[in-house]
XYZ file of C-alpha atoms in Angstrom:
744
model
C -38.711 -43.372 32.552
C -35.585 -41.485 34.667
C -33.585 -40.944 31.406
C -36.716 -39.178 29.792
C -36.576 -37.249 32.376
C -33.080 -36.103 32.181
C -33.770 -35.580 28.160
C -36.335 -33.197 28.825
C -34.589 -31.058 31.909
C -31.546 -31.207 29.377
C -33.033 -29.490 26.618
C -34.830 -26.705 28.704
C -31.797 -25.638 29.578
C -30.239 -25.507 27.379
C -32.988 -23.881 25.376
C -32.928 -21.070 28.653
C -28.988 -21.254 28.570
C -29.410 -19.835 25.027
C -32.477 -17.449 25.599
C -29.672 -16.368 28.400
C -27.024 -15.482 26.090
C -25.073 -12.311 25.739
C -26.561 -9.970 22.728
C -23.022 -11.172 20.541
C -23.636 -14.966 21.273
C -27.062 -15.140 19.962
C -26.172 -12.967 16.739
C -23.542 -16.084 16.037
C -23.551 -16.515 12.018
C -24.963 -19.441 12.072
C -23.182 -19.793 7.925
C -20.903 -18.716 6.010
C -23.245 -16.238 3.595
C -24.661 -14.434 7.005
C -20.565 -14.404 8.116
C -19.499 -10.088 8.439
C -16.160 -8.970 6.856
C -13.469 -11.122 5.807
C -13.878 -11.262 2.583
C -10.504 -11.471 1.653
C -10.143 -14.686 2.845
C -14.121 -15.797 2.754
C -15.109 -14.132 -0.213
C -16.217 -16.096 -3.323
C -12.958 -18.593 -5.481
C -11.260 -18.554 -1.900
C -9.407 -21.274 -1.403
C -10.952 -21.394 2.720
C -14.330 -21.462 1.445
C -13.964 -23.809 -0.798
C -12.679 -26.225 1.578
C -15.314 -24.894 3.807
C -17.762 -25.648 0.918
C -16.236 -29.260 0.356
C -15.093 -30.484 3.639
C -11.624 -30.729 3.009
C -10.084 -27.761 5.875
C -6.630 -28.647 7.256
C -5.347 -27.806 10.070
C -5.598 -23.839 10.473
C -4.695 -21.348 13.213
C -6.871 -18.255 12.528
C -5.004 -15.075 14.279
C -6.378 -11.913 15.233
C -7.216 -9.650 16.585
C -10.896 -9.932 19.603
C -14.150 -9.789 17.469
C -13.625 -10.598 13.844
C -15.319 -14.044 13.953
C -12.271 -16.580 14.281
C -15.136 -19.252 17.058
C -17.698 -17.765 15.119
C -15.773 -18.856 12.140
C -14.942 -22.677 14.114
C -18.027 -22.991 14.551
C -19.789 -22.896 11.221
C -16.551 -25.180 9.879
C -18.256 -27.015 13.025
C -21.892 -26.988 11.139
C -19.985 -27.719 7.326
C -18.714 -30.847 8.163
C -19.535 -34.524 8.130
C -16.106 -34.905 10.539
C -16.191 -35.286 14.470
C -16.029 -31.387 16.022
C -14.751 -31.318 19.048
C -13.800 -27.990 20.404
C -10.514 -26.964 24.086
C -10.273 -23.624 25.974
C -6.668 -23.511 26.102
C -7.546 -21.013 29.575
C -9.732 -24.457 30.946
C -7.917 -27.106 29.485
C -4.509 -29.229 30.639
C -3.006 -31.841 29.541
C -5.360 -34.631 31.107
C -7.884 -32.797 28.990
C -5.861 -33.158 25.948
C -5.317 -36.525 26.128
C -8.955 -37.338 26.725
C -9.985 -35.960 23.258
C -6.784 -37.946 21.670
C -7.982 -40.898 22.431
C -11.778 -40.585 21.385
C -10.471 -39.191 18.111
C -7.530 -42.323 17.943
C -11.005 -45.209 18.928
C -12.947 -42.906 15.914
C -10.539 -43.882 13.880
C -10.360 -47.198 14.180
C -13.400 -48.391 14.735
C -15.515 -46.398 12.226
C -13.326 -44.477 10.138
C -14.015 -41.160 11.270
C -12.170 -38.037 10.685
C -12.063 -35.843 13.977
C -11.738 -31.760 13.976
C -9.802 -29.981 17.509
C -10.880 -26.258 17.384
C -8.765 -25.304 20.306
C -9.698 -21.648 21.673
C -6.775 -19.524 22.433
C -4.497 -21.891 21.349
C -1.581 -19.642 21.802
C -2.268 -20.083 26.138
C -1.173 -23.452 26.210
C 2.421 -23.751 27.333
C 5.521 -25.519 25.847
C 4.595 -29.115 26.902
C 1.036 -29.419 26.099
C 1.019 -27.954 22.637
C 4.282 -31.268 22.510
C 0.954 -33.491 23.736
C -0.646 -32.492 20.667
C 1.832 -31.950 18.056
C 2.734 -35.929 16.548
C -1.398 -36.747 17.139
C -1.972 -33.545 14.385
C 1.635 -35.104 12.643
C 0.171 -38.493 11.964
C -3.613 -36.706 11.171
C -5.362 -38.547 14.505
C -7.130 -34.916 14.925
C -7.516 -31.835 12.867
C -5.862 -29.229 14.416
C -8.308 -25.651 14.446
C -6.624 -22.904 16.795
C -8.307 -19.120 17.481
C -5.569 -16.912 18.866
C -5.843 -13.281 19.407
C -0.924 -13.597 19.146
C 1.140 -13.808 16.210
C 1.125 -17.865 15.858
C 4.456 -17.605 15.085
C 6.149 -16.115 18.194
C 3.362 -17.951 20.577
C 2.463 -21.563 18.786
C 4.817 -24.514 18.692
C 6.901 -23.700 15.311
C 6.264 -27.525 13.934
C 2.722 -26.487 14.948
C 2.622 -23.265 12.390
C 4.927 -25.084 9.690
C 1.976 -28.685 9.634
C -0.952 -25.701 9.353
C -2.617 -22.877 6.828
C -2.407 -19.633 9.004
C -4.803 -17.145 8.157
C -4.665 -13.259 9.991
C -7.984 -12.285 10.648
C -9.239 -8.248 10.444
C -11.243 -5.737 12.175
C -14.440 -5.744 10.323
C -14.765 -2.658 8.673
C -17.688 0.473 9.233
C -19.928 -1.454 6.491
C -19.702 -4.752 8.062
C -20.236 -3.107 11.786
C -23.320 -1.533 10.393
C -24.836 -4.041 8.604
C -24.429 -6.571 11.876
C -26.312 -3.670 13.819
C -29.329 -4.064 11.725
C -29.313 -7.083 11.680
C -29.286 -7.239 15.513
C -32.598 -4.715 15.352
C -34.280 -6.941 13.383
C -33.933 -10.623 14.150
C -36.831 -11.483 15.766
C -35.639 -14.908 16.772
C -32.488 -13.502 17.658
C -31.622 -9.518 18.181
C -34.678 -7.221 18.931
C -36.386 -7.615 16.637
C -39.708 -8.766 18.529
C -39.821 -5.548 20.240
C -39.783 -1.909 19.351
C -36.084 0.166 19.605
C -34.840 3.003 17.329
C -31.233 4.102 17.641
C -30.554 7.414 16.071
C -28.168 7.643 13.237
C -25.969 9.403 15.712
C -26.097 6.721 18.205
C -25.347 4.208 15.196
C -22.227 5.630 14.083
C -21.402 7.043 17.462
C -21.199 2.569 18.646
C -19.650 1.585 15.763
C -16.963 4.301 15.882
C -16.213 3.359 18.781
C -16.025 -0.537 18.732
C -13.185 -0.269 15.739
C -14.020 -3.049 14.270
C -14.757 -5.455 17.294
C -18.344 -7.375 16.358
C -18.458 -8.050 20.221
C -17.639 -4.896 21.607
C -20.409 -3.546 19.387
C -23.209 -5.535 20.430
C -22.238 -5.997 23.923
C -22.490 -2.354 23.884
C -25.664 -2.215 21.987
C -27.018 -4.621 24.426
C -26.346 -2.141 27.371
C -28.507 0.434 25.829
C -31.540 -1.712 24.857
C -31.727 -3.405 28.684
C -30.866 -0.196 30.590
C -32.985 1.686 28.808
C -36.682 2.374 29.393
C -39.163 2.514 26.607
C -41.832 5.664 26.252
C -45.179 5.677 26.367
C -45.303 4.182 22.679
C -43.460 0.923 24.180
C -40.464 2.356 22.040
C -36.729 1.668 22.988
C -35.198 4.969 21.839
C -31.464 5.213 21.860
C -29.727 8.599 21.137
C -26.107 9.684 20.824
C -26.235 10.382 24.708
C -26.863 6.845 25.667
C -24.632 5.564 23.110
C -21.650 7.082 24.097
C -22.699 6.046 28.223
C -23.128 2.827 26.067
C -19.505 2.438 24.432
C -16.942 5.082 25.248
C -13.039 4.149 25.038
C -11.427 2.714 22.340
C -9.383 0.325 23.680
C -5.477 0.204 21.673
C -4.478 -2.525 21.518
C -1.114 -3.171 21.805
C 0.668 -5.819 23.488
C 4.489 -5.057 25.214
C 5.332 -8.648 24.319
C 3.846 -9.289 20.698
C 3.251 -8.143 17.502
C 1.566 -4.818 18.192
C 5.475 -3.205 20.601
C 7.381 -4.679 17.143
C 5.251 -4.095 14.567
C 4.724 -0.258 16.320
C 8.454 0.645 17.284
C 9.898 -0.632 14.008
C 7.317 1.837 12.568
C 8.552 3.772 14.742
C 12.163 4.227 13.205
C 11.505 4.016 10.387
C 10.062 6.946 10.426
C 12.643 8.457 11.561
C 15.715 7.059 9.302
C 12.856 8.406 6.229
C 12.619 12.199 7.958
C 9.059 11.637 8.371
C 7.803 14.122 11.310
C 4.570 13.421 10.634
C 4.459 9.511 11.194
C 7.054 9.680 13.917
C 5.127 11.431 16.367
C 1.300 10.144 15.568
C 3.341 6.109 16.530
C 5.187 7.742 18.989
C 1.391 9.080 20.739
C 0.666 5.096 19.971
C 3.427 3.987 22.335
C 2.965 6.528 25.051
C -1.153 6.149 24.683
C -0.967 2.258 25.563
C 2.183 2.294 28.208
C 5.165 2.027 26.395
C 8.303 2.145 28.646
C 9.583 6.145 27.929
C 13.149 4.370 28.559
C 12.648 2.228 26.188
C 11.992 4.759 23.685
C 14.489 6.231 24.736
C 17.407 3.315 24.275
C 15.939 3.331 20.414
C 16.397 6.484 19.865
C 19.937 6.552 20.730
C 20.423 4.146 18.346
C 18.500 5.739 15.811
C 20.864 8.612 16.499
C 23.766 7.003 15.704
C 22.815 4.757 13.417
C 20.282 6.342 10.932
C 22.110 9.999 11.757
C 25.653 9.348 12.992
C 28.133 12.161 11.888
C 25.966 13.569 9.630
C 24.609 15.706 13.162
C 26.756 15.039 15.125
C 24.530 16.774 17.742
C 21.654 14.016 17.675
C 22.707 12.038 20.413
C 23.356 14.840 22.589
C 20.158 16.139 21.832
C 18.817 13.095 22.892
C 20.855 11.858 25.904
C 20.122 15.441 27.152
C 15.963 14.822 27.001
C 16.295 11.815 28.781
C 17.868 12.896 31.460
C 15.443 15.913 31.226
C 13.008 13.038 31.085
C 14.619 10.885 33.941
C 14.285 14.773 36.414
C 10.677 15.776 35.692
C 8.514 12.283 34.984
C 4.838 11.734 34.334
C 3.246 13.692 31.991
C 5.300 16.954 31.724
C 8.623 14.361 30.502
C 6.195 13.985 27.273
C 7.905 17.078 25.700
C 11.707 16.268 25.817
C 11.021 12.698 24.402
C 8.627 13.900 21.307
C 11.219 16.373 21.188
C 14.210 14.118 20.673
C 11.635 11.981 18.115
C 11.008 15.011 16.222
C 14.971 15.966 16.400
C 16.326 13.420 15.118
C 13.497 13.307 12.252
C 13.740 16.273 10.723
C 17.998 16.313 11.374
C 17.889 19.294 13.441
C 15.759 21.037 16.390
C 12.062 22.383 16.742
C 9.825 23.485 19.300
C 6.882 22.426 17.650
C 5.937 19.753 20.465
C 2.273 20.377 20.739
C 2.138 18.643 17.413
C 2.751 15.115 19.084
C -0.790 15.685 21.651
C -2.463 16.273 18.392
C -0.802 12.956 17.102
C -2.066 11.794 20.576
C -5.481 13.097 19.780
C -5.306 11.545 16.398
C -4.882 7.949 18.101
C -7.606 7.951 21.236
C -10.018 9.253 18.330
C -8.995 7.583 14.829
C -10.782 3.885 14.641
C -7.963 2.835 12.690
C -4.264 2.277 13.412
C -3.473 -0.392 11.561
C 0.930 -1.082 10.925
C 1.144 -0.410 7.321
C 2.583 -3.761 6.724
C 5.495 -2.756 4.972
C 6.459 -1.450 8.212
C 5.922 -4.060 10.350
C 8.824 -5.764 11.946
C 10.420 -8.750 9.095
C 12.120 -10.771 11.198
C 9.660 -13.142 12.871
C 7.105 -13.857 10.116
C 8.054 -11.808 6.845
C 7.836 -14.807 5.292
C 4.956 -15.997 5.658
C 2.408 -12.850 5.877
C 5.068 -10.778 4.178
C 5.979 -7.942 6.777
C 8.442 -5.439 6.010
C 7.685 -6.601 2.425
C 8.866 -3.322 0.246
C 9.546 -1.060 2.792
C 11.962 1.096 0.922
C 15.326 1.455 2.657
C 16.257 5.796 2.952
C 20.082 4.981 2.521
C 19.244 3.719 -0.912
C 18.023 6.448 -2.308
C 19.961 10.414 -2.927
C 19.281 12.694 -0.538
C 18.849 9.875 1.387
C 14.922 9.794 1.860
C 12.806 8.801 -0.682
C 9.120 8.751 -1.090
C 6.925 5.955 0.790
C 3.583 5.776 3.405
C 4.526 6.229 7.033
C 1.541 6.742 8.370
C -1.736 4.265 7.909
C -3.160 4.276 4.751
C -7.086 6.189 6.792
C -4.141 8.430 8.029
C -2.034 9.310 4.689
C -1.953 13.331 4.410
C -2.962 13.685 7.869
C -1.118 17.003 8.862
C 0.123 16.912 12.829
C 3.593 18.881 12.421
C 3.595 22.525 10.836
C 6.484 24.033 10.884
C 6.275 27.968 11.210
C 7.995 30.518 8.558
C 11.061 31.827 10.597
C 14.672 30.042 11.299
C 15.154 26.082 10.710
C 11.641 25.521 11.242
C 11.158 28.143 8.177
C 14.297 27.518 5.509
C 12.498 23.255 6.280
C 8.868 24.869 5.492
C 9.008 24.484 1.483
C 11.068 20.705 1.669
C 8.733 19.082 3.974
C 5.685 21.021 1.317
C 7.242 18.680 -1.318
C 7.986 16.003 0.285
C 4.438 15.019 2.041
C 2.843 15.484 -2.060
C 5.193 12.991 -3.008
C 4.594 10.873 -0.151
C 0.915 10.926 -1.661
C 1.564 10.965 -4.789
C 4.026 7.692 -4.260
C 0.806 6.449 -1.764
C -1.431 6.599 -5.141
C 0.953 4.878 -7.540
C 1.373 2.253 -5.295
C -1.607 1.276 -3.229
C -2.277 -1.398 -4.682
C 1.239 -3.049 -5.111
C 0.736 -3.357 -1.038
C -1.755 -5.596 0.670
C -2.003 -7.392 3.711
C -0.720 -11.129 3.996
C -3.465 -13.026 4.945
C -2.532 -16.526 5.232
C 0.647 -18.941 5.011
C 0.519 -22.642 4.306
C 2.704 -25.110 4.113
C 5.592 -25.965 1.720
C 4.186 -28.462 -0.693
C 6.989 -29.981 -2.778
C 5.058 -32.723 -4.815
C 3.381 -28.884 -7.042
C 6.505 -27.856 -7.343
C 8.330 -30.101 -9.097
C 4.685 -30.193 -10.713
C 4.970 -26.543 -11.796
C 8.717 -27.286 -13.111
C 8.079 -30.051 -15.108
C 5.674 -27.475 -16.954
C 7.238 -24.734 -16.540
C 10.048 -27.184 -19.408
C 7.334 -28.061 -21.014
C 7.027 -25.772 -23.249
C 10.070 -24.458 -24.321
C 11.804 -21.618 -24.207
C 10.760 -18.769 -26.147
C 7.533 -19.101 -24.601
C 8.806 -19.971 -21.334
C 10.756 -15.596 -21.791
C 7.257 -14.149 -22.525
C 6.118 -16.304 -19.693
C 8.507 -14.094 -17.093
C 7.445 -10.464 -18.935
C 4.022 -11.201 -19.038
C 4.399 -11.896 -14.698
C 7.143 -9.649 -14.897
C 7.130 -7.285 -11.605
C 3.957 -8.565 -10.216
C 3.095 -8.325 -6.394
C 2.024 -11.149 -5.224
C -0.531 -11.704 -2.123
C -0.721 -15.212 -1.366
C -4.525 -15.606 -0.626
C -5.280 -13.319 -4.267
C -7.600 -14.576 -6.759
C -6.370 -14.821 -10.542
C -8.305 -15.321 -13.945
C -6.919 -16.273 -17.168
C -8.848 -15.541 -19.740
C -8.974 -17.125 -23.186
C -6.016 -19.366 -22.810
C -5.055 -22.667 -24.315
C -2.172 -23.691 -22.053
C -1.245 -24.234 -18.914
C 1.793 -21.607 -19.212
C 0.486 -18.056 -18.528
C -1.210 -19.641 -14.860
C 1.925 -20.946 -13.647
C 2.772 -18.442 -11.531
C -0.767 -17.711 -10.297
C -0.432 -21.338 -9.398
C 2.195 -21.120 -7.806
C 2.534 -17.609 -5.558
C -1.326 -17.582 -4.642
C -2.154 -20.798 -2.604
C -4.973 -19.216 -0.361
C -6.659 -17.493 -3.590
C -7.407 -19.409 -6.109
C -7.231 -19.302 -10.095
C -9.334 -19.084 -12.959
C -8.671 -20.339 -17.000
C -10.936 -20.066 -18.677
C -11.305 -21.157 -22.444
C -14.125 -21.286 -25.550
C -12.688 -24.768 -26.679
C -14.040 -27.489 -25.199
C -10.948 -29.626 -26.432
C -8.179 -27.460 -24.504
C -10.149 -27.492 -22.140
C -10.559 -31.347 -21.340
C -6.669 -30.781 -21.945
C -6.259 -28.703 -19.105
C -8.725 -30.645 -16.952
C -6.428 -33.444 -17.432
C -2.895 -31.796 -16.734
C -3.861 -30.608 -13.424
C -5.802 -34.437 -11.862
C -1.963 -35.000 -10.718
C -2.915 -31.609 -8.076
C -4.569 -32.067 -4.938
C -8.248 -31.236 -5.502
C -7.800 -27.412 -3.492
C -5.032 -26.431 -5.499
C -6.279 -27.441 -8.886
C -7.461 -24.317 -10.857
C -10.854 -23.483 -11.659
C -11.494 -24.479 -16.087
C -14.281 -22.561 -17.415
C -15.537 -23.333 -20.813
C -17.261 -20.982 -22.074
C -16.918 -17.563 -24.502
C -15.538 -14.219 -23.010
C -19.292 -13.407 -23.043
C -20.898 -16.046 -20.808
C -17.532 -15.429 -17.872
C -19.694 -14.527 -15.555
C -22.564 -16.817 -16.320
C -20.050 -19.392 -15.142
C -18.599 -17.799 -12.212
C -19.561 -18.161 -8.265
C -21.365 -15.687 -7.924
C -20.023 -12.478 -6.438
C -16.757 -13.411 -7.866
C -13.988 -10.776 -8.106
C -10.524 -11.138 -8.884
C -6.770 -9.311 -8.071
C -5.346 -10.823 -11.324
C -6.423 -10.503 -14.691
C -4.495 -11.880 -17.555
C -4.028 -12.907 -20.843
C -2.504 -13.526 -24.400
C -4.061 -12.319 -27.184
C -7.051 -11.222 -26.232
C -10.015 -10.027 -27.902
C -8.409 -10.973 -31.348
C -12.185 -11.640 -32.714
C -13.931 -8.097 -31.247
C -14.926 -5.641 -33.445
C -14.584 -2.265 -32.753
C -17.589 -2.257 -31.464
C -17.815 -4.856 -29.245
C -15.004 -4.428 -27.288
C -16.513 -1.802 -25.024
C -18.940 -4.491 -23.999
C -16.000 -6.564 -23.055
C -14.004 -3.709 -21.004
C -17.573 -4.384 -18.936
C -17.431 -7.310 -17.452
C -13.669 -6.966 -17.337
C -14.304 -4.247 -14.513
C -17.202 -6.462 -13.402
C -14.651 -8.963 -12.469
C -12.124 -6.944 -11.160
C -11.707 -6.541 -7.530
C -10.994 -2.634 -6.171
C -6.825 -2.205 -6.452
C -6.870 -4.794 -8.935
C -4.973 -5.619 -11.626
C -5.186 -6.220 -15.838
C -1.822 -7.727 -17.381
C -2.570 -8.423 -21.433
C -0.015 -9.765 -24.070
C -0.005 -9.011 -27.494
C 1.852 -10.702 -30.458
C 2.449 -9.881 -33.630
C 4.515 -10.917 -36.766
C 6.980 -7.928 -37.591
C 7.698 -9.087 -41.387
C 4.530 -10.621 -43.344
C 5.258 -14.272 -45.304
C 6.530 -12.203 -49.223
C 8.429 -9.747 -47.145
C 10.153 -12.866 -45.138
C 10.599 -15.036 -48.791
C 12.368 -12.142 -50.904
C 15.538 -12.624 -48.377
C 15.429 -16.184 -49.906
C 18.837 -15.020 -52.407
C 18.203 -18.424 -55.618
C 14.112 -16.850 -55.716
C 13.407 -16.592 -59.742
C 13.172 -13.507 -61.025
C 9.006 -14.283 -62.339
C 8.516 -15.150 -58.632
C 10.441 -12.275 -56.637
C 8.547 -9.550 -59.121
C 5.103 -11.513 -58.486
C 5.797 -11.153 -54.578
C 7.852 -7.127 -54.917
C 4.407 -4.826 -54.650
C 3.330 -7.272 -51.035
C 5.510 -6.253 -48.206
C 4.273 -2.704 -48.006
C 0.748 -3.953 -48.475
C 1.424 -7.281 -45.666
C 2.221 -3.727 -43.407
C -1.681 -3.091 -43.687
C -2.613 -5.696 -42.730
C -0.229 -7.071 -40.092
C -2.202 -4.443 -37.249
C -3.309 -6.895 -34.709
C -6.056 -6.262 -33.630
C -7.563 -4.788 -31.156
C -6.446 -1.705 -31.832
C -4.042 0.194 -29.817
C -5.912 3.215 -28.883
C -9.553 2.863 -28.735
C -8.111 -0.516 -25.688
C -5.854 2.280 -23.936
C -9.145 5.163 -24.744
C -11.729 2.198 -23.358
C -9.774 1.365 -19.722
C -8.678 4.503 -18.394
C -12.488 5.758 -18.841
C -12.978 2.447 -16.109
C -11.153 4.059 -14.121
C -7.414 1.993 -15.173
C -4.493 3.932 -15.259
C -2.725 1.832 -17.972
C 0.875 1.122 -18.689
C 2.247 0.268 -22.950
C 6.213 -2.110 -22.460
C 7.562 -2.599 -25.879
C 9.954 -5.226 -27.165
C 10.752 -6.940 -30.846
C 11.789 -10.797 -30.705
C 13.703 -11.819 -33.757
C 13.691 -15.647 -34.754
C 13.513 -17.425 -37.734
C 10.964 -19.777 -39.566
C 10.778 -23.450 -41.008
C 9.411 -23.213 -44.065
C 6.794 -26.477 -43.419
C 3.709 -27.687 -45.841
C 2.028 -26.623 -42.192
C 3.207 -23.313 -42.863
C 2.094 -22.914 -46.512
C -1.381 -24.310 -45.443
C -1.251 -21.217 -42.554
C -0.600 -18.936 -45.031
C -3.181 -20.193 -48.663
C -5.012 -22.848 -47.231
C -8.742 -22.595 -48.246
C -9.464 -20.452 -45.548
C -6.043 -19.020 -44.116
C -7.194 -15.432 -43.689
C -3.540 -14.250 -45.761
C -5.070 -15.775 -48.836
C -7.875 -13.976 -48.648
C -5.478 -10.616 -48.267
C -3.784 -12.220 -51.468
C -6.827 -12.583 -53.400
C -7.711 -8.508 -53.623
C -4.172 -8.706 -55.414
C -2.989 -11.594 -56.996
C -5.155 -13.136 -59.915
C -6.139 -17.468 -58.989
C -2.703 -18.218 -60.890
C -0.944 -17.166 -59.230
C -1.418 -17.711 -55.940
C -1.299 -21.261 -57.360
C 2.483 -20.488 -59.136
C 3.477 -19.587 -55.096
C 2.464 -21.880 -53.652
C 3.933 -24.157 -56.201
C 7.618 -22.153 -55.828
C 7.064 -22.976 -51.758
C 7.035 -26.285 -52.079
C 9.557 -26.497 -53.828
C 11.529 -24.581 -51.180
C 10.491 -26.704 -47.954
C 12.566 -26.977 -45.210
C 14.199 -22.864 -46.033
C 14.631 -21.112 -42.872
C 12.916 -17.569 -43.078
C 13.953 -14.421 -40.972
C 11.189 -13.178 -38.742
C 10.432 -10.766 -36.007
C 8.097 -10.624 -33.537
C 6.418 -7.677 -31.826
C 5.279 -7.987 -28.358
C 3.575 -5.387 -26.342
C 2.773 -5.541 -22.994
C -0.314 -3.110 -21.188
C -0.064 -3.252 -17.509
C -3.449 -2.229 -15.543
C -4.151 -0.923 -12.275
C -7.607 -0.218 -11.555
C -7.554 3.090 -9.668
C -8.672 2.565 -5.035
C -9.413 5.216 -3.488
C -6.140 7.015 -2.324
C -5.283 7.220 -5.328
C -8.637 8.842 -7.146
C -7.918 11.112 -3.685
C -4.779 12.057 -4.843
C -5.572 12.034 -9.011
C -8.465 15.103 -8.173
C -6.093 17.294 -5.952
């Protein structure tokens, strides 16, 4: 009786807790399909989504700013796993709590064979001793760790824990995700305000989303405050207008930690902007540091280093100017000290003195007003975690280029093209006005060209030696010539670890080996139309871990969309000899499907190979060929050149792709080789159903074809000269910056 009463009160207490919980807690997604944003790591076909569905989630560390779904994602994993799930908050828990959880996990594993997932929120708050206490149990598999942190795990988490975990970097939510979340909160009768009459104006919704800055919790807290503090009108409607929205959420936070990523990344971006002679970007990053409370003396110290390192004797006054500005700052203090601070930065960026200091305050206003201030990946500090997250990759060192300048993006993508400093037309500024305009135009063009090359690297995994050994065996199994073609197909590919790759019309694993190595948190799909090929490929892949195996689909290209998981798109689509059997009328439909399957800024790589010398031309190179046979073959080489034109038509393919928004490039080369005249080769040329024999039937009589076959059979073992013409098509699906630049 006592137990029943206790359970009743416990149940009622839980119901009361849920009803009193904040809106942000009530609106947490319950399933992965309800999860907003993070498509780069949770989209269809991505590794983490597959791992959750297969209940194969290993050690994870989820890293990102507040309000992007780290804890929510952990709860979704908890709801989908068959393992026991428990959680700790590192702010409240100590070694004693940790040991208790580990002991229970060990008991469950030994007595019941049940795995245990341990979620630790704010894992960076554990000190070194607490993290060390956890490490042995993670290593021996007693617990599977899921950690959530707002700090860079490479900086704040035990390196041994990091090396044994997959890392996923969650990004601030996009405005469209926040708008969807806002509408769901207003319409949900169980967890939101669907059972109340709430009307929000478009301006109010836009303000809430903009100031929330990608933070779902901040958005929902502001909505809750607006609704709960507003009285309904005579019709019972709670109307949220722009004034109420502004009172509910007034200030955008500038995310900045003086000991973490933001500190190092932002000062790195600032110094690289000075070195790159970009005054606009230099002012922007300077404004961000000032707004976030960075010590101006630290900035002056870094500018003194820059004056010596990046300007030196090219302008001996640079060091003098920075030192004078630093002394002026010490004399006047803040806020007036911002003038000499900005003056020194502009001098270094422009290698001469400028009085256009008001541009700094334009940049300061932009910091306060802009919601997208992420440091581009290639400008981030690469000294600590560049290998895992790709920070600093793609940065172009200006000193390596003529005139010590190169066109590249220094501002965030959302602010690309923004002008903060506009030089006048007279004196020193006037002399540089035209050069600066030319450089700004070149930077926009460079951003358009390279928009798809660099992107966020959102995950990291421990090394997999078994996979490395398997890849090396596969690379050697196809022969040196085909391996060279594989290298040429993927040459200069800029991989991201979470990219998804589609290999079309595959008969071999060769073309998928590079994606398998470089996209461990993405996914590789191999399509083949032949069931025998599909079974052979699956057998070759069985030695790999199930989560690392590519998906092999047996279907024709027309049915590919139906065979894929709904919503599947790919950053890379590649094939050798695609569209072989398509007519010119069928090609548009195939290109339409490619467009549907390609992600924004997706890339296409196609390799076409075609003999440059036909059988007759190769045979005529044999020196002891009888005159009768030589006369028989003499008219054929000219005809073979027409027969050898390879489908699909290159011009039609290029036009079709460009009409669909692709930027296309071709590369062509020849490969000389020799053919061994074998029975199989003769059968391929002159067999009953051979295409070459079909061509010959329009030129030679059946008796002549028989004589040709007999002559070839007598010369089996001869080495015939051959040339292959290879054509590689690379195409980039143009993104927003590219389209903007192309319309200028």
